XYZ file of C-alpha atoms in Angstrom:
726
model
C -13.472 36.425 -1.971
C -11.503 33.174 -1.879
C -13.293 29.814 -1.670
C -12.625 26.148 -0.913
C -13.028 23.676 -3.794
C -13.550 20.030 -2.851
C -12.576 17.551 -5.629
C -13.353 13.834 -5.568
C -14.230 11.081 -8.045
C -17.865 11.197 -6.937
C -20.107 14.012 -5.910
C -21.958 13.780 -2.535
C -25.076 12.973 -4.551
C -25.827 10.133 -6.930
C -27.982 10.808 -10.004
C -30.169 8.015 -11.405
C -32.883 7.849 -14.013
C -36.305 6.616 -12.893
C -38.710 4.607 -14.992
C -40.144 7.828 -16.486
C -36.660 8.816 -17.687
C -36.391 11.666 -15.251
C -33.308 12.339 -13.063
C -33.444 11.492 -9.395
C -30.917 13.001 -7.001
C -30.012 10.832 -4.004
C -27.814 12.161 -1.220
C -24.782 10.064 -0.390
C -24.604 8.560 3.105
C -20.776 8.292 3.028
C -18.558 9.622 5.769
C -16.724 11.971 3.374
C -19.942 13.573 2.153
C -21.102 14.030 5.747
C -17.807 15.452 7.012
C -17.305 17.888 4.173
C -20.911 19.032 4.099
C -20.065 21.921 6.369
C -17.317 22.992 3.970
C -18.746 22.878 0.467
C -22.155 24.283 1.431
C -20.756 27.525 2.765
C -20.529 30.743 0.741
C -19.085 30.255 -2.729
C -17.446 26.941 -1.849
C -17.991 24.151 -4.349
C -17.657 20.375 -4.776
C -16.405 19.060 -8.135
C -16.912 15.399 -9.143
C -18.662 12.802 -11.309
C -22.463 12.657 -10.804
C -22.668 8.866 -11.005
C -23.957 8.137 -14.532
C -22.959 8.570 -18.173
C -24.727 11.520 -19.744
C -24.504 12.161 -23.470
C -27.181 14.728 -24.388
C -26.272 18.422 -24.108
C -29.703 19.346 -22.703
C -29.359 16.690 -19.997
C -25.946 18.010 -19.020
C -27.293 21.556 -18.815
C -30.200 20.412 -16.607
C -27.874 18.546 -14.245
C -25.380 21.492 -14.060
C -28.173 23.925 -13.277
C -29.673 21.670 -10.581
C -26.333 20.876 -8.915
C -25.250 24.520 -8.982
C -28.022 25.267 -6.491
C -26.316 22.869 -4.068
C -22.774 24.205 -4.612
C -21.742 21.318 -6.864
C -20.186 21.180 -10.313
C -20.203 17.938 -12.318
C -17.480 16.372 -14.449
C -19.166 14.211 -17.068
C -17.557 10.942 -18.041
C -18.234 8.715 -21.050
C -19.038 5.041 -20.582
C -15.554 4.102 -21.877
C -13.935 6.511 -19.446
C -15.845 5.011 -16.525
C -14.738 1.559 -17.582
C -11.056 2.326 -18.166
C -10.408 5.121 -15.659
C -12.551 4.044 -12.705
C -13.198 0.303 -13.133
C -9.884 -0.139 -14.951
C -6.868 1.782 -13.690
C -8.339 2.907 -10.350
C -9.807 -0.399 -9.288
C -7.893 -3.019 -11.251
C -4.464 -1.432 -11.057
C -4.152 0.950 -8.135
C -6.534 -0.749 -5.694
C -4.865 -4.216 -5.658
C -1.358 -2.670 -5.636
C -2.093 -0.309 -2.761
C -3.722 -3.169 -0.780
C -0.902 -5.633 -1.476
C -2.885 -7.897 -3.802
C -0.521 -7.514 -6.763
C -1.589 -10.873 -8.159
C -4.834 -9.162 -9.169
C -3.268 -6.013 -10.651
C -3.768 -5.281 -14.347
C -1.050 -3.252 -16.071
C -2.674 -1.676 -19.145
C -1.395 1.328 -21.027
C -4.932 1.956 -22.316
C -6.169 2.166 -18.733
C -3.318 4.489 -17.798
C -3.889 6.802 -20.745
C -7.607 7.071 -19.893
C -6.784 7.702 -16.267
C -4.573 10.657 -17.282
C -7.252 11.872 -19.720
C -9.956 11.871 -17.045
C -7.677 13.588 -14.505
C -7.017 16.195 -17.205
C -10.782 16.560 -17.671
C -11.054 17.333 -13.943
C -8.197 19.864 -14.295
C -9.972 21.686 -17.147
C -13.157 21.862 -15.053
C -11.201 23.381 -12.240
C -9.569 25.940 -14.564
C -13.072 27.379 -15.086
C -13.573 27.698 -11.295
C -10.207 28.469 -9.610
C -9.493 32.105 -8.692
C -6.555 33.643 -6.822
C -6.547 32.700 -3.137
C -8.745 29.573 -3.529
C -7.969 26.385 -1.622
C -8.308 23.113 -3.576
C -8.724 19.857 -1.594
C -8.422 16.701 -3.774
C -9.439 13.253 -2.549
C -8.301 9.726 -3.145
C -6.582 7.377 -5.514
C -8.724 8.124 -8.608
C -7.114 11.558 -8.856
C -3.419 11.015 -8.010
C -2.022 12.996 -10.897
C -4.486 15.879 -10.645
C -2.495 18.039 -8.133
C 0.464 18.382 -10.526
C -1.905 19.278 -13.397
C -3.394 22.095 -11.325
C 0.034 23.207 -10.151
C 1.126 23.576 -13.802
C -1.618 26.071 -14.610
C -1.954 27.668 -11.137
C 1.586 27.529 -9.625
C 0.690 29.548 -6.538
C -2.533 27.755 -5.667
C -3.092 26.231 -2.257
C -3.568 22.497 -2.993
C -4.262 19.738 -0.525
C -4.535 16.019 -1.218
C -5.863 13.188 0.982
C -5.492 9.456 0.270
C -8.315 7.407 1.794
C -6.737 3.987 1.122
C -3.328 2.670 2.307
C -0.175 3.850 0.623
C 1.862 0.665 0.058
C 5.465 -0.077 0.883
C 8.096 0.710 -1.744
C 8.368 -3.023 -2.583
C 4.728 -3.037 -3.707
C 4.497 0.430 -5.204
C 7.614 -0.037 -7.322
C 5.758 -2.714 -9.345
C 3.637 -0.058 -11.023
C 5.067 0.922 -14.403
C 3.779 4.499 -13.918
C 5.060 4.805 -10.326
C 7.164 8.025 -10.884
C 4.356 9.815 -12.737
C 1.962 8.994 -9.900
C 4.321 10.333 -7.245
C 5.077 13.456 -9.264
C 1.360 13.978 -9.594
C 0.837 13.763 -5.847
C 3.742 16.124 -5.181
C 1.881 18.849 -6.944
C 0.019 19.266 -3.711
C 1.277 21.420 -0.846
C -0.107 19.192 1.924
C -0.594 15.431 1.439
C -2.637 13.607 4.069
C -2.780 9.939 5.007
C -4.661 7.977 7.698
C -1.587 6.622 9.520
C 2.077 7.328 9.969
C 2.926 3.968 8.283
C 1.334 5.250 5.062
C 3.270 8.500 5.314
C 6.501 6.586 5.874
C 5.811 4.346 2.820
C 5.079 7.387 0.682
C 8.201 9.286 1.750
C 10.327 6.175 1.139
C 8.989 5.839 -2.414
C 9.464 9.563 -3.089
C 13.054 9.250 -1.828
C 13.909 6.185 -3.945
C 11.944 6.961 -7.113
C 11.966 10.750 -7.352
C 15.132 11.494 -5.399
C 13.552 13.928 -2.963
C 14.422 13.517 0.712
C 12.343 14.720 3.622
C 12.936 16.320 6.990
C 10.097 15.263 9.359
C 7.710 15.032 6.353
C 8.830 18.331 4.807
C 10.058 18.029 1.190
C 11.635 20.539 -1.190
C 9.792 19.944 -4.472
C 11.715 22.102 -6.874
C 11.624 25.493 -5.245
C 8.454 24.753 -3.221
C 8.007 23.272 0.202
C 5.521 20.372 0.506
C 4.545 18.312 3.499
C 3.100 14.828 4.201
C 1.424 13.994 7.473
C -0.897 11.476 9.141
C -4.406 12.782 9.970
C -6.747 9.837 10.692
C -10.277 10.388 9.447
C -13.014 10.338 12.060
C -16.778 9.798 11.833
C -19.711 12.052 12.617
C -19.872 10.728 16.152
C -22.984 12.625 17.212
C -24.856 11.389 14.163
C -24.325 7.728 15.048
C -24.892 8.292 18.792
C -28.129 10.076 18.051
C -29.238 7.489 15.512
C -28.703 4.806 18.187
C -31.268 6.567 20.423
C -33.745 7.337 17.639
C -37.204 5.764 18.059
C -37.026 4.276 14.578
C -33.794 2.500 15.494
C -35.281 1.152 18.734
C -38.310 -0.117 16.849
C -36.026 -1.873 14.350
C -34.022 -3.434 17.190
C -37.159 -4.858 18.810
C -38.227 -6.365 15.463
C -34.843 -7.926 14.865
C -34.513 -9.287 18.422
C -37.891 -10.962 18.210
C -36.811 -12.662 14.919
C -33.397 -13.721 16.174
C -34.423 -14.743 19.678
C -32.235 -14.695 22.789
C -28.997 -15.001 20.919
C -25.573 -13.362 21.342
C -24.616 -11.721 18.052
C -21.244 -11.276 16.376
C -21.616 -8.556 13.689
C -19.666 -8.335 10.437
C -20.312 -5.545 7.890
C -18.244 -5.085 4.735
C -18.383 -4.095 1.111
C -17.808 -7.040 -1.238
C -14.051 -6.912 -1.808
C -11.142 -9.338 -1.573
C -9.255 -6.949 0.765
C -11.937 -7.343 3.490
C -11.043 -10.931 4.391
C -14.633 -12.165 4.512
C -13.944 -15.841 3.642
C -11.137 -15.955 6.215
C -13.582 -14.577 8.792
C -16.146 -17.259 7.958
C -13.622 -20.011 8.226
C -12.500 -18.679 11.646
C -16.133 -18.649 12.803
C -16.464 -22.200 11.617
C -13.458 -23.269 13.639
C -14.781 -21.334 16.636
C -17.993 -23.302 16.603
C -16.115 -26.503 15.990
C -13.834 -26.031 18.958
C -16.283 -24.405 21.402
C -19.445 -26.526 21.711
C -20.712 -24.468 24.674
C -21.426 -21.556 22.276
C -23.497 -23.580 19.862
C -27.078 -22.374 19.819
C -25.852 -19.423 21.944
C -24.078 -17.317 19.358
C -24.778 -16.370 15.722
C -22.773 -14.428 13.167
C -24.709 -11.662 11.482
C -22.890 -10.899 8.288
C -23.887 -8.077 5.978
C -22.122 -7.719 2.626
C -22.772 -4.555 0.680
C -22.968 -5.217 -3.127
C -19.950 -3.987 -5.095
C -18.791 -4.713 -8.679
C -20.381 -8.153 -8.687
C -20.479 -8.155 -12.451
C -16.666 -8.396 -12.441
C -15.659 -12.064 -12.533
C -13.280 -11.825 -9.583
C -15.950 -10.253 -7.386
C -18.628 -12.629 -8.640
C -16.390 -15.526 -7.666
C -15.804 -13.991 -4.249
C -19.537 -13.624 -3.716
C -20.016 -17.287 -4.705
C -17.279 -18.406 -2.329
C -18.845 -16.493 0.572
C -22.286 -17.953 -0.109
C -20.909 -21.515 -0.394
C -19.128 -21.065 2.966
C -22.263 -19.678 4.615
C -24.348 -22.589 3.220
C -21.709 -25.145 4.232
C -21.442 -23.867 7.834
C -25.147 -23.541 8.323
C -25.728 -27.001 6.874
C -23.012 -28.486 9.039
C -23.930 -26.945 12.429
C -27.424 -25.476 12.099
C -30.453 -26.905 13.900
C -34.220 -26.398 13.783
C -33.846 -23.683 16.441
C -30.479 -22.189 15.495
C -28.878 -20.729 12.403
C -25.155 -20.118 12.963
C -24.852 -17.478 10.263
C -27.422 -14.907 9.148
C -26.161 -13.660 5.781
C -27.541 -10.694 3.826
C -26.185 -9.350 0.533
C -27.719 -5.876 0.420
C -27.387 -2.325 1.715
C -29.252 -1.194 4.811
C -30.421 2.253 5.835
C -28.819 4.006 8.816
C -31.521 3.123 11.372
C -31.247 -0.597 10.526
C -27.485 -0.492 10.750
C -27.726 1.374 14.038
C -30.069 -1.295 15.367
C -27.552 -3.995 14.401
C -24.757 -2.056 16.178
C -26.893 -1.741 19.342
C -27.898 -5.357 19.589
C -24.580 -6.963 18.696
C -22.348 -8.203 21.491
C -19.215 -8.306 19.300
C -18.162 -6.500 16.134
C -15.814 -8.604 13.992
C -13.872 -6.135 11.792
C -10.983 -8.081 10.273
C -9.976 -6.753 6.867
C -6.765 -8.125 5.382
C -5.858 -4.532 4.572
C -7.851 -1.354 5.009
C -6.951 2.293 4.753
C -9.068 3.225 7.787
C -12.388 1.331 8.184
C -15.196 3.393 9.673
C -17.508 0.522 10.510
C -15.585 -0.174 13.764
C -15.921 3.496 14.751
C -19.640 3.519 13.978
C -20.074 0.442 16.174
C -18.264 2.102 19.083
C -20.268 5.335 18.685
C -23.517 3.376 18.703
C -22.883 1.665 22.057
C -24.789 4.034 24.321
C -24.684 1.511 27.228
C -20.918 1.028 26.554
C -21.339 -2.749 26.507
C -19.835 -4.673 23.640
C -16.452 -5.737 22.312
C -14.605 -4.809 19.183
C -12.334 -7.325 17.472
C -10.213 -5.402 15.020
C -7.572 -6.273 12.435
C -4.212 -4.737 13.164
C -3.868 -4.094 9.405
C -6.777 -1.635 9.419
C -5.783 2.035 9.753
C -8.258 2.500 12.625
C -6.208 0.016 14.761
C -3.750 2.812 15.430
C -6.497 4.732 17.248
C -8.636 1.949 18.781
C -5.951 0.173 20.733
C -8.545 -0.914 23.352
C -10.110 -3.235 20.884
C -8.917 -6.908 20.723
C -6.376 -6.541 17.941
C -5.685 -9.538 15.796
C -3.702 -10.672 12.741
C -6.436 -11.348 10.151
C -4.333 -14.172 8.707
C -4.068 -15.939 12.045
C -7.214 -18.091 12.256
C -6.372 -19.442 15.697
C -5.896 -15.929 17.051
C -9.243 -14.851 15.597
C -10.949 -17.826 17.219
C -9.440 -17.030 20.623
C -10.461 -13.381 20.212
C -14.126 -14.356 19.683
C -13.995 -16.541 22.755
C -12.359 -13.753 24.805
C -14.868 -11.197 23.585
C -17.901 -13.273 24.435
C -16.557 -14.029 27.921
C -15.295 -10.596 28.695
C -16.716 -9.140 31.979
C -19.015 -6.159 31.567
C -16.735 -3.952 33.698
C -13.884 -4.506 31.263
C -16.176 -3.971 28.252
C -17.315 -0.637 29.623
C -13.786 0.497 30.491
C -12.522 -0.285 26.991
C -15.547 1.214 25.298
C -15.338 4.446 27.282
C -11.709 4.937 26.268
C -12.457 4.411 22.610
C -15.565 6.617 22.691
C -13.623 9.457 24.316
C -11.064 9.267 21.493
C -13.627 9.140 18.724
C -15.574 12.071 20.180
C -12.511 14.202 20.220
C -11.197 13.281 16.809
C -14.458 13.212 14.901
C -15.012 14.069 11.212
C -15.213 17.793 11.994
C -11.878 17.732 13.806
C -10.370 15.870 10.846
C -11.505 18.537 8.425
C -10.173 21.352 10.679
C -6.825 19.559 11.200
C -6.337 19.060 7.483
C -7.202 22.620 6.548
C -4.980 23.909 9.332
C -2.109 21.769 8.040
C -2.556 23.141 4.572
C -2.551 26.715 5.865
C 0.575 26.083 7.872
C 2.423 24.741 4.845
C 1.443 27.802 2.818
C 2.684 30.023 5.643
C 6.005 28.167 5.772
C 6.283 28.491 1.975
C 5.824 32.244 2.332
C 8.406 32.435 5.116
C 10.892 30.412 3.113
C 10.306 32.258 -0.148
C 13.590 33.970 -0.876
C 13.601 37.027 -3.049
C 16.223 37.835 -5.618
C 18.487 40.659 -4.490
C 17.104 43.744 -6.120
C 18.921 46.997 -6.749
C 17.037 48.486 -3.783
C 18.144 45.656 -1.455
C 21.716 45.834 -2.707
C 21.837 49.576 -2.073
C 20.530 49.054 1.448
C 23.119 46.279 2.007
C 25.951 48.555 0.860
C 24.709 51.455 2.914
C 24.461 49.412 6.137
C 27.842 47.853 5.446
C 29.489 51.300 5.064
C 27.895 52.685 8.199
C 28.749 49.701 10.429
C 31.886 49.323 12.555
C 31.731 45.784 13.839
C 30.781 43.252 11.177
C 30.579 39.464 11.099
C 30.407 37.623 7.808
C 29.730 33.851 7.571
C 30.847 32.258 4.315
C 30.082 28.687 3.300
C 32.681 27.207 0.896
C 31.595 24.495 -1.518
C 28.773 25.670 -3.838
C 29.016 29.204 -2.352
C 32.515 30.538 -2.756
C 33.527 27.920 -5.332
C 31.665 25.673 -7.758
C 31.413 21.900 -7.485
C 34.092 19.576 -8.850
C 34.054 15.852 -9.535
C 37.032 15.581 -7.167
C 36.419 17.727 -4.071
C 40.144 18.293 -3.615
C 40.156 20.246 -6.933
C 37.897 22.999 -5.553
C 40.776 25.167 -4.366
C 40.650 28.968 -4.360
C 41.271 30.530 -7.768
C 42.809 33.949 -8.397
C 39.435 35.726 -8.297
C 38.514 34.201 -4.912
C 41.945 34.970 -3.479
C 41.608 38.605 -4.505
C 38.106 38.717 -2.954
C 39.223 37.128 0.338
C 42.262 39.454 0.520
C 40.119 42.569 0.171
C 37.375 41.337 2.459
C 39.700 40.342 5.318
C 41.886 43.395 5.013
C 39.149 45.554 6.520
C 39.762 45.484 10.296
C 36.051 46.017 10.875
C 35.260 42.617 9.375
C 35.340 39.309 11.187
C 35.139 36.724 8.390
C 34.179 33.177 9.393
C 34.411 30.344 6.857
C 31.760 27.868 8.023
C 31.928 24.663 6.027
C 31.344 20.938 6.048
C 34.983 20.605 4.912
C 37.581 19.038 7.152
C 39.906 21.343 9.069
C 43.012 20.291 7.152
C 41.644 21.455 3.825
C 40.418 24.792 5.142
C 43.659 25.561 6.904
C 45.803 24.574 3.915
C 44.047 26.827 1.463
C 42.569 29.675 3.494
C 44.758 30.191 6.559
C 46.745 32.868 4.669
C 43.746 35.151 5.103
C 42.607 36.781 8.306
C 39.681 34.385 8.879
C 38.128 32.240 11.572
C 37.129 28.612 10.743
C 34.174 26.410 11.612
C 34.823 22.926 10.092
C 32.839 19.718 9.702
C 29.480 21.479 10.079
C 30.414 22.891 13.497
C 32.482 20.108 15.082
C 35.780 22.011 14.950
C 36.403 25.723 15.293
C 39.464 27.906 15.179
C 39.865 31.604 15.768
C 42.487 33.370 13.691
C 45.895 32.899 15.295
C 44.792 30.264 17.731
C 44.615 26.430 17.802
C 41.793 24.146 16.679
C 39.194 23.286 19.310
C 36.348 20.765 19.394
C 32.950 22.146 20.365
C 31.967 19.019 22.354
C 33.407 15.652 22.997
C 31.981 13.296 20.341
C 31.887 9.554 20.078
C 33.554 8.015 16.993
C 32.983 4.324 17.750
C 30.235 4.234 15.116
C 32.663 4.964 12.270
C 34.017 1.438 11.907
C 30.583 -0.090 11.221
C 29.557 2.709 8.814
C 32.897 2.571 7.052
C 32.225 -1.050 6.085
C 28.831 -0.071 4.632
C 30.332 2.873 2.670
C 33.116 0.662 1.331
C 30.555 -1.869 0.127
C 28.816 0.888 -1.856
C 32.081 2.123 -3.260
C 32.704 -1.429 -4.525
C 29.191 -1.489 -6.072
C 29.341 2.005 -7.525
C 32.328 2.722 -9.818
C 33.378 6.384 -9.461
C 32.203 6.849 -5.892
C 34.581 7.345 -3.009
C 34.679 8.045 0.739
C 35.888 11.199 2.403
C 36.780 10.576 6.030
C 36.827 13.426 8.512
C 37.523 13.411 12.234
C 33.854 13.112 13.263
C 31.983 12.523 10.045
C 32.108 10.476 6.842
C 31.040 11.436 3.351
C 30.114 9.254 0.372
C 30.689 11.142 -2.909
C 29.048 10.112 -6.197
C 29.602 13.130 -8.480
C 31.839 11.054 -10.797
C 29.360 8.110 -10.963
C 27.462 7.353 -14.159
C 24.186 9.370 -14.256
C 21.320 7.294 -13.008
C 23.407 4.752 -11.184
C 24.594 7.314 -8.652
C 21.011 8.436 -7.886
C 19.880 4.821 -7.556
C 22.695 3.836 -5.183
C 22.317 7.009 -3.208
C 18.639 6.260 -2.521
C 19.546 2.773 -1.306
C 22.465 3.937 0.783
C 20.537 6.836 2.398
C 17.781 4.544 3.503
C 20.212 1.963 4.856
C 22.198 4.582 6.768
C 19.041 6.107 8.277
C 18.041 2.645 9.452
C 21.434 1.923 10.948
C 21.598 5.331 12.684
C 18.043 5.207 14.141
C 19.276 4.298 17.634
C 22.412 6.380 17.463
C 23.080 10.073 18.002
C 23.802 10.511 14.312
C 22.359 12.467 11.417
C 22.338 11.365 7.745
C 22.488 14.420 5.447
C 21.981 14.303 1.708
C 23.704 17.144 -0.187
C 24.711 17.872 -3.740
C 25.976 14.471 -4.968
C 27.036 13.531 -1.437
C 25.687 11.666 1.583
C 27.233 12.581 4.940
C 26.939 10.897 8.317
C 27.698 13.159 11.243
C 26.941 13.599 14.914
C 23.468 15.019 15.491
C 24.497 17.177 18.505
C 26.296 19.798 16.418
C 25.467 21.821 13.282
C 26.361 25.102 11.642
C 23.584 26.913 13.452
C 24.912 26.030 16.908
C 28.409 27.052 15.928
C 27.269 30.326 14.349
C 25.257 31.187 17.403
C 28.305 30.768 19.649
C 30.320 33.100 17.362
C 27.596 35.715 17.412
C 27.857 35.865 21.220
C 31.517 36.797 21.132
C 30.929 40.460 20.254
C 28.207 43.037 19.822
C 28.024 43.234 16.025
C 26.206 46.019 14.197
C 26.210 44.172 10.846
C 25.828 40.502 10.170
C 25.851 38.590 6.900
C 25.619 34.869 5.992
C 25.552 32.972 2.704
C 25.294 29.282 1.835
C 23.939 26.890 -0.793
C 22.463 23.752 0.742
C 20.159 22.685 3.543
C 23.015 22.407 6.063
C 23.317 26.191 5.794
C 19.663 26.561 6.802
C 20.787 26.150 10.408
C 23.118 29.111 9.978
C 20.411 31.290 8.490
C 18.025 30.439 11.325
C 20.649 31.326 13.985
C 21.267 34.818 12.507
C 19.853 37.956 14.070
C 16.570 39.256 12.700
C 18.239 42.251 10.992
C 20.958 40.068 9.371
C 21.377 39.805 5.572
C 21.124 36.156 4.648
C 21.620 34.931 1.090
C 20.838 31.598 -0.435
C 22.885 30.470 -3.425
C 20.389 28.616 -5.676
C 16.664 28.634 -6.257
C 15.330 26.168 -3.661
C 13.203 27.444 -0.770
C 15.178 28.710 2.189
C 15.105 30.477 5.516
C 17.418 33.045 3.905
C 15.870 36.381 3.059
C 17.410 36.714 -0.390
C 18.893 34.545 -3.062
C 21.371 34.648 -5.967
C 21.700 32.138 -8.798
C 25.208 30.745 -8.352
C 28.638 31.154 -6.702
C 29.719 33.750 -9.277
C 26.837 35.994 -8.209
C 27.774 35.720 -4.501
C 31.384 36.573 -5.389
C 30.216 39.712 -7.165
C 28.076 40.698 -4.194
C 30.888 40.189 -1.696
C 33.326 42.055 -3.918
C 30.959 45.004 -4.002
C 31.110 45.002 -0.170
C 34.897 44.630 -0.072
C 35.308 47.585 -2.477
C 33.503 49.978 -0.146
């Protein structure tokens, strides 16, 4: 029976040694552990990860493995050096600052990178012991970016999902990493790649396009001969857990104790892990300015700031801690009185009931990271507000801002805006507080952690289904015999033939791809049969098709469906199309011709093509990535489509395609045999428009909506000739 395997850097338990030298197992309180608890604890499902400490002795490892197996967990043991170079080093000193746009802190070390790959390989070897046919593997976060491809290499048909819990940076930041292509290739080993927001998806797809040369269609990518997909699925919280904790007697008792200590004071709450991405010093300076400018709030409002310890042995983090404490001391010393402390600062972790009490009693939550993948603190605050009173001030650079638009959204670098937000929040009428809170609570209840898990697993299943639907099979002797038999017995046939890459090979100069003697013989035989209606359906311009193929009894569909011509009749345009865009785009294409020796422009009536087959290898791919992104930007508000083919980029009207044209041809008669062949993704529209019983053939090995495939244009010629000879 198939199972689900969760893979993350850390297991949902942390193992520590007590004073007696015995192992203690502490359950993690993290959102991921809570959300995936319902998954890994079922049946034969399992969670793979590091147990939280370095273990050297074999007997200790055996004891831990045995104990964790009872809880559906399997540990990956890391050495002290691996922890330092893979986790502290590459993960947190290279990837973390780059992904959060703090590249001035990034460390580029080959030693770190090599250990990162080594540890990912260690995870892969552990998984090799566990994975069976039909299993689903769900990998989490930036510590394991290259693991999906490692699994794909040994288990090519596995169902692999990956979720990134931190931001994916823009191309301009990501490109700074020396190992950028390896990281992307690693992630692309997954079938379904999840991110918190659409912005992160967009950044990822842009980097994949520019660095790996793979384009996407609404997040769908052809990775070799496999379909992969990237999508935004924001992570939720266990809403009921926090709502119930807020009503728990232990929480209420803690709240009473804290209120007595703090007195009748309005509280602004700040909770963060110690990290430069959280913007804690900026928040403190904004609070200082708020007190300075708003005397009426002095001795009325206090900031309760909790900082969770993290990596404070690292000099950068130790300095950050020192800066925070100096600011707290300075502000309290400057404004504090015998009866009032402006800031209550605590550097420690708190249990859930204490946190819940803080959420309940705070009037405002100040969540202003400089950059955050999601940030669940703001969601926990909202879920804990049972009376619906309270205001959330949220950084627009946190992933959660996309969901919680009823918060007061601010730019964390704008001190004046943060000051005004605090003033607005403290003066906000209760009716407005309740209205905003109700809206946010409704959203968080619906998209909680359980919904997130279900949505991700559903997305992974859908991608695998699409892969299966697009998996084209080589034409076997059985299929070929069936094709020949149905061809012979039919009386009214329609045959759609793409040209470049299908009937002929590719040439550096497109005008050289004229029919040779073999193709002319094939077309003569195929069109001589009066039962055949042959339609050449191509991206080529009408002049080329008519010049070289009009001698045969064929119909034409040119420029991907813009022009059509029945044999013996005049050319007609499917719809009236605007061409006013061409002048602007022509200037752009000319600029890239000037910058890219060997490239040239092919101008058609309603489309334009930039060719780079004759360009120096490497340069053509680089320029094509730049040009494709620029053209997509320029066409965003126009009824245009940018298509990337084999060494070409084409701009065409989005209202027509080969599928629309093929469908109109199919309506002309009641055909008892239909056949279509093509080689690139523009032909996918044709395949999709064909009747269910049609024979559709893809030339090449990439995934396709076609039912069958052949290797190259020579194979399709042989197949067509076998039909013509019947």
